[in-house]
């Protein structure tokens, strides 16, 4: 078909817009994740830090928990105390890692925050496994297996991200660090996911003892949904196919909507009421 210069101009303007969609959508999703994790961080710092740092462990149970504080269980209570203290460190340092301005302008901060993130990820994964399998903190076996799968995913991504950074393979490091961020966000994403699902379906498939079909899905989906989102971004970003790039961009925008709605819901129902 013969095309006029005007058509050419229109075509290239459309192409340019399609090319910009994916990086823009990735930025919007990252911004939404930062906001949602900020809400989680504020909750952890305001609810758990005062009680934990003053030794008033019993105050943890002001919020519904599976085990939380248990009288006479010194090692279990200490493990929980360490867990919530490191939860704020991983959430705060993860947000710093996600900011491109830090990577560009303050590489030393990026490296130190990365070390804190890596250490917290390793300790939370191993400590979390201890809380589940030694302390017995779980509601049902699929839930226990799902969160254990998350711990293994964290340790695997951590090993790759760390090794590639040491080998100075920064392209490979970036890919594995993004995967690590995704799987290390699973605990936060599970809360956000429940709220987004509840807001959009009224809580279909959520069981009274977290044993419904949606609970089974999110037990593993908390790791797999963020991981697949990152994977979809990485593949589309490396692809030259406009359709793939556009579809991925649209999926990331949908993800941003889920994160914003779910985080607002989590703040209103799960975090804010306990502050
Ligand atoms: C890596 C990021 C993680 C973060 C940010 C995190 C954060 C938290 C927070 C804030 C709590 C307090 C419960 C609440 O108020 O909702 C908690 C409890 C807990 N976490 Fe994690 N966690 C992480 C990873 C893990 C992993 C990998 C496991 C298991 C393998 C795990 C197992 C647990 C258990 C068993 C509890 C106790 C729940 C209860 O007693 O009700 N966590 N975590």
Coordinates of C-alpha atoms and ligand atoms in Angstrom, one line a residue:
X1 CA 0.0 0.0 0.0
X2 CA 1.2 3.5 -0.9
X3 CA 1.7 5.6 2.2
X4 CA 1.9 9.4 2.3
X5 CA 4.4 11.3 4.4
X6 CA 1.6 12.1 6.8
X7 CA 0.9 8.4 7.3
X8 CA 4.5 7.8 7.9
X9 CA 4.5 10.5 10.5
X10 CA 1.5 8.9 12.2
X11 CA 3.0 5.5 12.0
X12 CA 6.2 6.6 13.7
X13 CA 4.4 8.6 16.3
X14 CA 2.3 5.5 17.2
X15 CA 5.4 3.3 17.2
X16 CA 7.2 5.8 19.5
X17 CA 4.2 5.8 21.9
X18 CA 4.1 2.0 21.8
X19 CA 7.9 1.9 22.6
X20 CA 7.4 4.2 25.5
X21 CA 4.5 2.3 27.0
X22 CA 6.6 -0.5 28.5
X23 CA 9.2 1.6 30.3
X24 CA 6.5 4.0 31.5
X25 CA 4.3 1.1 32.7
X26 CA 7.4 -0.3 34.6
X27 CA 8.0 3.0 36.2
X28 CA 4.3 3.3 37.2
X29 CA 4.3 -0.2 38.7
X30 CA 7.6 0.4 40.6
X31 CA 6.1 3.7 42.0
X32 CA 3.0 1.9 43.1
X33 CA 5.0 -0.9 44.7
X34 CA 7.1 1.7 46.5
X35 CA 4.0 3.4 47.9
X36 CA 2.4 0.1 48.9
X37 CA 5.6 -1.1 50.6
X38 CA 5.9 2.3 52.4
X39 CA 2.5 1.7 54.0
X40 CA 3.7 -1.8 55.1
X41 CA 7.0 -0.3 56.5
X42 CA 5.1 2.4 58.4
X43 CA 2.9 -0.3 60.0
X44 CA 5.9 -2.5 60.9
X45 CA 7.8 0.5 62.4
X46 CA 4.9 1.9 64.3
X47 CA 3.3 -1.4 65.5
X48 CA 6.2 -3.8 66.0
X49 CA 9.2 -1.7 66.7
X50 CA 8.1 0.0 70.0
X51 CA 6.8 -3.3 71.5
X52 CA 9.8 -5.3 70.4
X53 CA 12.5 -2.8 71.3
X54 CA 11.1 -2.2 74.8
X55 CA 10.6 -6.0 75.4
X56 CA 6.8 -5.7 75.6
X57 CA 6.4 -8.8 73.4
X58 CA 2.9 -9.5 74.7
X59 CA 1.7 -6.4 72.9
X60 CA 2.2 -8.1 69.5
X61 CA -1.0 -10.0 70.2
X62 CA -3.0 -6.8 70.1
X63 CA -3.2 -7.8 66.4
X64 CA -4.6 -11.2 65.3
X65 CA -1.7 -13.5 64.6
X66 CA -1.3 -17.3 64.2
X67 CA 1.1 -17.6 67.1
X68 CA 2.7 -14.2 67.8
X69 CA 3.8 -14.0 71.5
X70 CA 3.6 -17.2 73.4
X71 CA 4.3 -17.3 77.2
X72 CA 7.2 -19.5 78.1
X73 CA 8.5 -19.9 74.5
X74 CA 11.6 -17.7 74.8
X75 CA 13.3 -19.0 71.6
X76 CA 10.2 -18.7 69.5
X77 CA 9.4 -15.2 70.9
X78 CA 13.0 -14.1 70.1
X79 CA 12.8 -15.6 66.6
X80 CA 9.6 -13.6 66.0
X81 CA 11.2 -10.5 67.4
X82 CA 14.2 -10.8 65.0
X83 CA 11.7 -11.5 62.2
X84 CA 9.7 -8.3 62.6
X85 CA 12.9 -6.2 63.1
X86 CA 14.4 -7.5 59.9
X87 CA 11.0 -7.2 58.1
X88 CA 11.4 -3.4 58.3
X89 CA 15.0 -3.5 57.1
X90 CA 14.2 -5.6 54.0
X91 CA 11.2 -3.5 53.2
X92 CA 13.0 -0.2 53.6
X93 CA 16.2 -1.2 51.8
X94 CA 14.1 -2.9 49.0
X95 CA 12.4 0.5 48.3
X96 CA 15.9 2.2 48.1
X97 CA 17.1 -0.5 45.6
X98 CA 14.1 0.2 43.3
X99 CA 14.8 3.9 43.0
X100 CA 16.8 4.5 39.7
X101 CA 18.1 7.8 41.1
X102 CA 20.0 6.0 43.8
X103 CA 21.6 3.6 41.4
X104 CA 22.6 6.4 39.1
X105 CA 23.7 9.1 41.6
X106 CA 24.6 7.3 44.8
X107 CA 26.1 3.9 43.9
X108 CA 27.7 3.5 47.3
X109 CA 24.2 3.8 48.9
X110 CA 22.9 1.3 46.4
X111 CA 25.6 -1.2 47.3
X112 CA 25.1 -0.8 51.1
X113 CA 21.4 -0.9 50.9
X114 CA 21.8 -4.0 48.7
X115 CA 23.9 -5.7 51.3
X116 CA 21.3 -5.0 54.0
X117 CA 18.6 -6.3 51.7
X118 CA 20.5 -9.4 50.9
X119 CA 21.3 -10.1 54.6
X120 CA 17.7 -9.5 55.7
X121 CA 16.4 -11.7 52.9
X122 CA 18.6 -14.6 53.9
X123 CA 17.8 -14.2 57.6
X124 CA 14.0 -13.8 57.0
X125 CA 13.9 -16.9 54.8
X126 CA 15.9 -19.1 57.2
X127 CA 14.2 -17.6 60.3
X128 CA 10.8 -17.9 58.7
X129 CA 11.4 -21.6 57.9
X130 CA 12.2 -22.0 61.6
X131 CA 9.0 -20.2 62.7
X132 CA 7.0 -22.5 60.4
X133 CA 8.6 -25.9 60.9
X134 CA 10.1 -25.6 64.4
X135 CA 7.7 -23.3 66.2
X136 CA 4.7 -24.8 64.2
X137 CA 3.3 -21.4 63.1
X138 CA 0.9 -22.3 60.2
X139 CA -2.8 -22.7 59.6
X140 CA -2.7 -25.5 57.1
X141 CA -0.1 -27.6 55.2
X142 CA -0.6 -25.9 51.8
X143 CA 0.0 -22.5 53.5
X144 CA 3.1 -23.9 55.2
X145 CA 4.4 -25.4 52.0
X146 CA 3.6 -22.2 50.0
X147 CA 5.6 -19.9 52.4
X148 CA 8.5 -22.5 52.5
X149 CA 8.5 -22.5 48.7
X150 CA 8.9 -18.7 49.0
X151 CA 11.9 -19.1 51.4
X152 CA 13.6 -21.4 48.9
X153 CA 12.9 -19.0 46.0
X154 CA 14.4 -16.1 48.0
X155 CA 17.5 -18.1 48.8
X156 CA 17.9 -19.2 45.2
X157 CA 17.5 -15.7 43.7
X158 CA 19.8 -14.4 46.4
X159 CA 22.6 -16.8 45.5
X160 CA 22.4 -15.9 41.8
X161 CA 22.2 -12.1 42.4
X162 CA 25.1 -12.2 44.8
X163 CA 27.3 -14.4 42.7
X164 CA 26.7 -12.3 39.6
X165 CA 27.4 -9.0 41.4
X166 CA 30.7 -10.5 42.7
X167 CA 31.6 -11.5 39.1
X168 CA 30.7 -8.0 38.0
X169 CA 28.2 -9.3 35.5
X170 CA 25.9 -6.4 36.1
X171 CA 23.3 -7.3 33.4
X172 CA 22.8 -10.7 35.0
X173 CA 22.9 -9.2 38.5
X174 CA 20.1 -6.8 37.6
X175 CA 17.9 -9.6 36.3
X176 CA 18.4 -11.8 39.4
X177 CA 18.1 -8.8 41.8
X178 CA 14.8 -8.0 40.2
X179 CA 13.6 -11.6 40.7
X180 CA 14.9 -11.5 44.2
X181 CA 12.9 -8.3 44.9
X182 CA 9.8 -9.9 43.4
X183 CA 10.0 -13.1 45.6
X184 CA 11.1 -11.2 48.7
X185 CA 7.9 -9.0 48.3
X186 CA 5.7 -12.1 48.5
X187 CA 4.6 -11.6 52.2
X188 CA 3.6 -8.0 51.4
X189 CA 2.0 -9.0 48.1
X190 CA -0.1 -11.7 49.8
X191 CA -1.7 -9.1 52.0
X192 CA -2.2 -6.7 49.0
X193 CA -3.5 -9.6 46.9
X194 CA -6.1 -10.6 49.5
X195 CA -7.3 -7.0 49.7
X196 CA -7.4 -6.5 45.9
X197 CA -9.2 -9.8 45.4
X198 CA -11.7 -9.0 48.2
X199 CA -12.4 -5.5 46.7
X200 CA -13.0 -6.9 43.3
X201 CA -14.9 -10.2 44.1
X202 CA -16.2 -9.7 47.6
X203 CA -13.8 -12.4 48.8
X204 CA -14.9 -15.4 46.6
X205 CA -13.0 -18.6 47.4
X206 CA -11.6 -17.3 50.7
X207 CA -12.1 -19.9 53.4
X208 CA -12.9 -19.2 57.1
X209 CA -9.6 -20.9 58.1
X210 CA -7.8 -19.6 55.0
X211 CA -8.5 -23.0 53.4
X212 CA -10.6 -22.0 50.3
X213 CA -9.5 -22.2 46.6
X214 CA -8.2 -18.6 46.6
X215 CA -6.2 -19.3 49.8
X216 CA -4.6 -22.3 48.0
X217 CA -3.9 -20.2 45.0
X218 CA -2.3 -17.3 46.9
X219 CA -0.2 -19.6 49.1
X220 CA 2.0 -20.1 46.0
X221 CA 0.8 -17.2 44.0
X222 CA 2.3 -14.8 46.5
X223 CA 5.7 -15.8 45.1
X224 CA 4.7 -16.8 41.5
X225 CA 2.6 -13.7 40.6
X226 CA 5.3 -11.1 41.4
X227 CA 8.0 -13.4 39.8
X228 CA 6.0 -13.9 36.6
X229 CA 5.4 -10.2 36.4
X230 CA 9.1 -9.5 36.6
X231 CA 9.8 -12.3 34.1
X232 CA 7.2 -10.8 31.7
X233 CA 8.8 -7.4 32.0
X234 CA 12.4 -8.8 31.4
X235 CA 11.3 -10.8 28.3
X236 CA 9.3 -8.0 26.8
X237 CA 12.1 -5.5 27.5
X238 CA 14.5 -7.7 25.6
X239 CA 12.0 -8.3 22.7
X240 CA 11.6 -6.1 19.6
X241 CA 8.1 -7.3 19.0
X242 CA 5.7 -4.3 19.4
X243 CA 2.8 -6.6 20.3
X244 CA 4.7 -8.3 23.1
X245 CA 6.0 -5.0 24.4
X246 CA 2.5 -3.5 24.4
X247 CA 0.9 -6.5 26.0
X248 CA 3.5 -6.5 28.7
X249 CA 3.0 -2.8 29.2
X250 CA -0.7 -3.3 29.6
X251 CA -0.2 -6.2 32.1
X252 CA 2.2 -4.0 34.2
X253 CA -0.4 -1.2 34.3
X254 CA -3.0 -3.7 35.5
X255 CA -0.5 -4.8 38.1
X256 CA -0.1 -1.2 39.3
X257 CA -3.8 -0.9 39.7
X258 CA -4.0 -4.1 41.7
X259 CA -1.1 -2.9 43.9
X260 CA -2.6 0.6 44.5
X261 CA -6.1 -0.7 45.3
X262 CA -4.8 -3.7 47.4
X263 CA -2.3 -1.5 49.4
X264 CA -5.0 1.1 50.1
X265 CA -7.3 -1.7 51.3
X266 CA -4.5 -3.3 53.4
X267 CA -3.8 0.0 55.0
X268 CA -7.5 0.5 55.9
X269 CA -8.2 -3.1 57.0
X270 CA -5.0 -4.7 58.1
X271 CA -2.5 -2.1 59.2
X272 CA -4.0 1.3 60.0
X273 CA -6.6 0.0 62.6
X274 CA -3.7 -1.3 64.8
X275 CA -1.8 1.9 65.0
Ligands
LIG1 C1 11.2 -11.8 53.1 C2 10.3 -11.0 53.5 C3 9.4 -11.2 54.8 C4 8.8 -10.1 55.4 C5 8.9 -8.7 55.0 C6 8.1 -10.7 56.5 C7 7.3 -10.0 57.4 C8 6.6 -10.5 58.4 C9 5.8 -9.7 59.4 C10 5.6 -8.2 59.3 C11 5.2 -10.5 60.3 C12 4.3 -10.2 61.4 C13 2.9 -10.7 61.0 C14 2.0 -9.5 60.6 O1 1.8 -8.5 61.3 O2 1.3 -9.7 59.5 C15 5.7 -11.9 59.9 C16 5.4 -13.0 60.6 C17 5.7 -14.3 60.2 N1 6.5 -14.6 59.1 FE1 7.4 -13.3 57.8 N2 8.2 -12.1 56.5 C18 9.0 -12.4 55.5 C19 9.4 -13.7 55.1 C20 9.0 -14.8 55.7 C21 9.3 -16.2 55.2 C22 10.1 -16.5 54.0 C23 8.6 -17.0 56.1 C24 8.6 -18.5 56.1 C25 9.4 -19.3 55.4 C26 7.9 -16.2 57.0 C27 7.2 -16.7 58.1 C28 6.5 -16.0 59.0 C29 5.8 -16.6 60.2 C30 5.6 -18.0 60.4 C31 5.3 -15.5 60.9 C32 4.5 -15.6 62.2 C33 3.0 -15.4 61.9 C34 2.2 -15.4 63.2 O3 2.6 -15.8 64.2 O4 1.0 -15.1 63.0 N3 8.2 -14.9 56.8 N4 6.5 -11.8 58.8

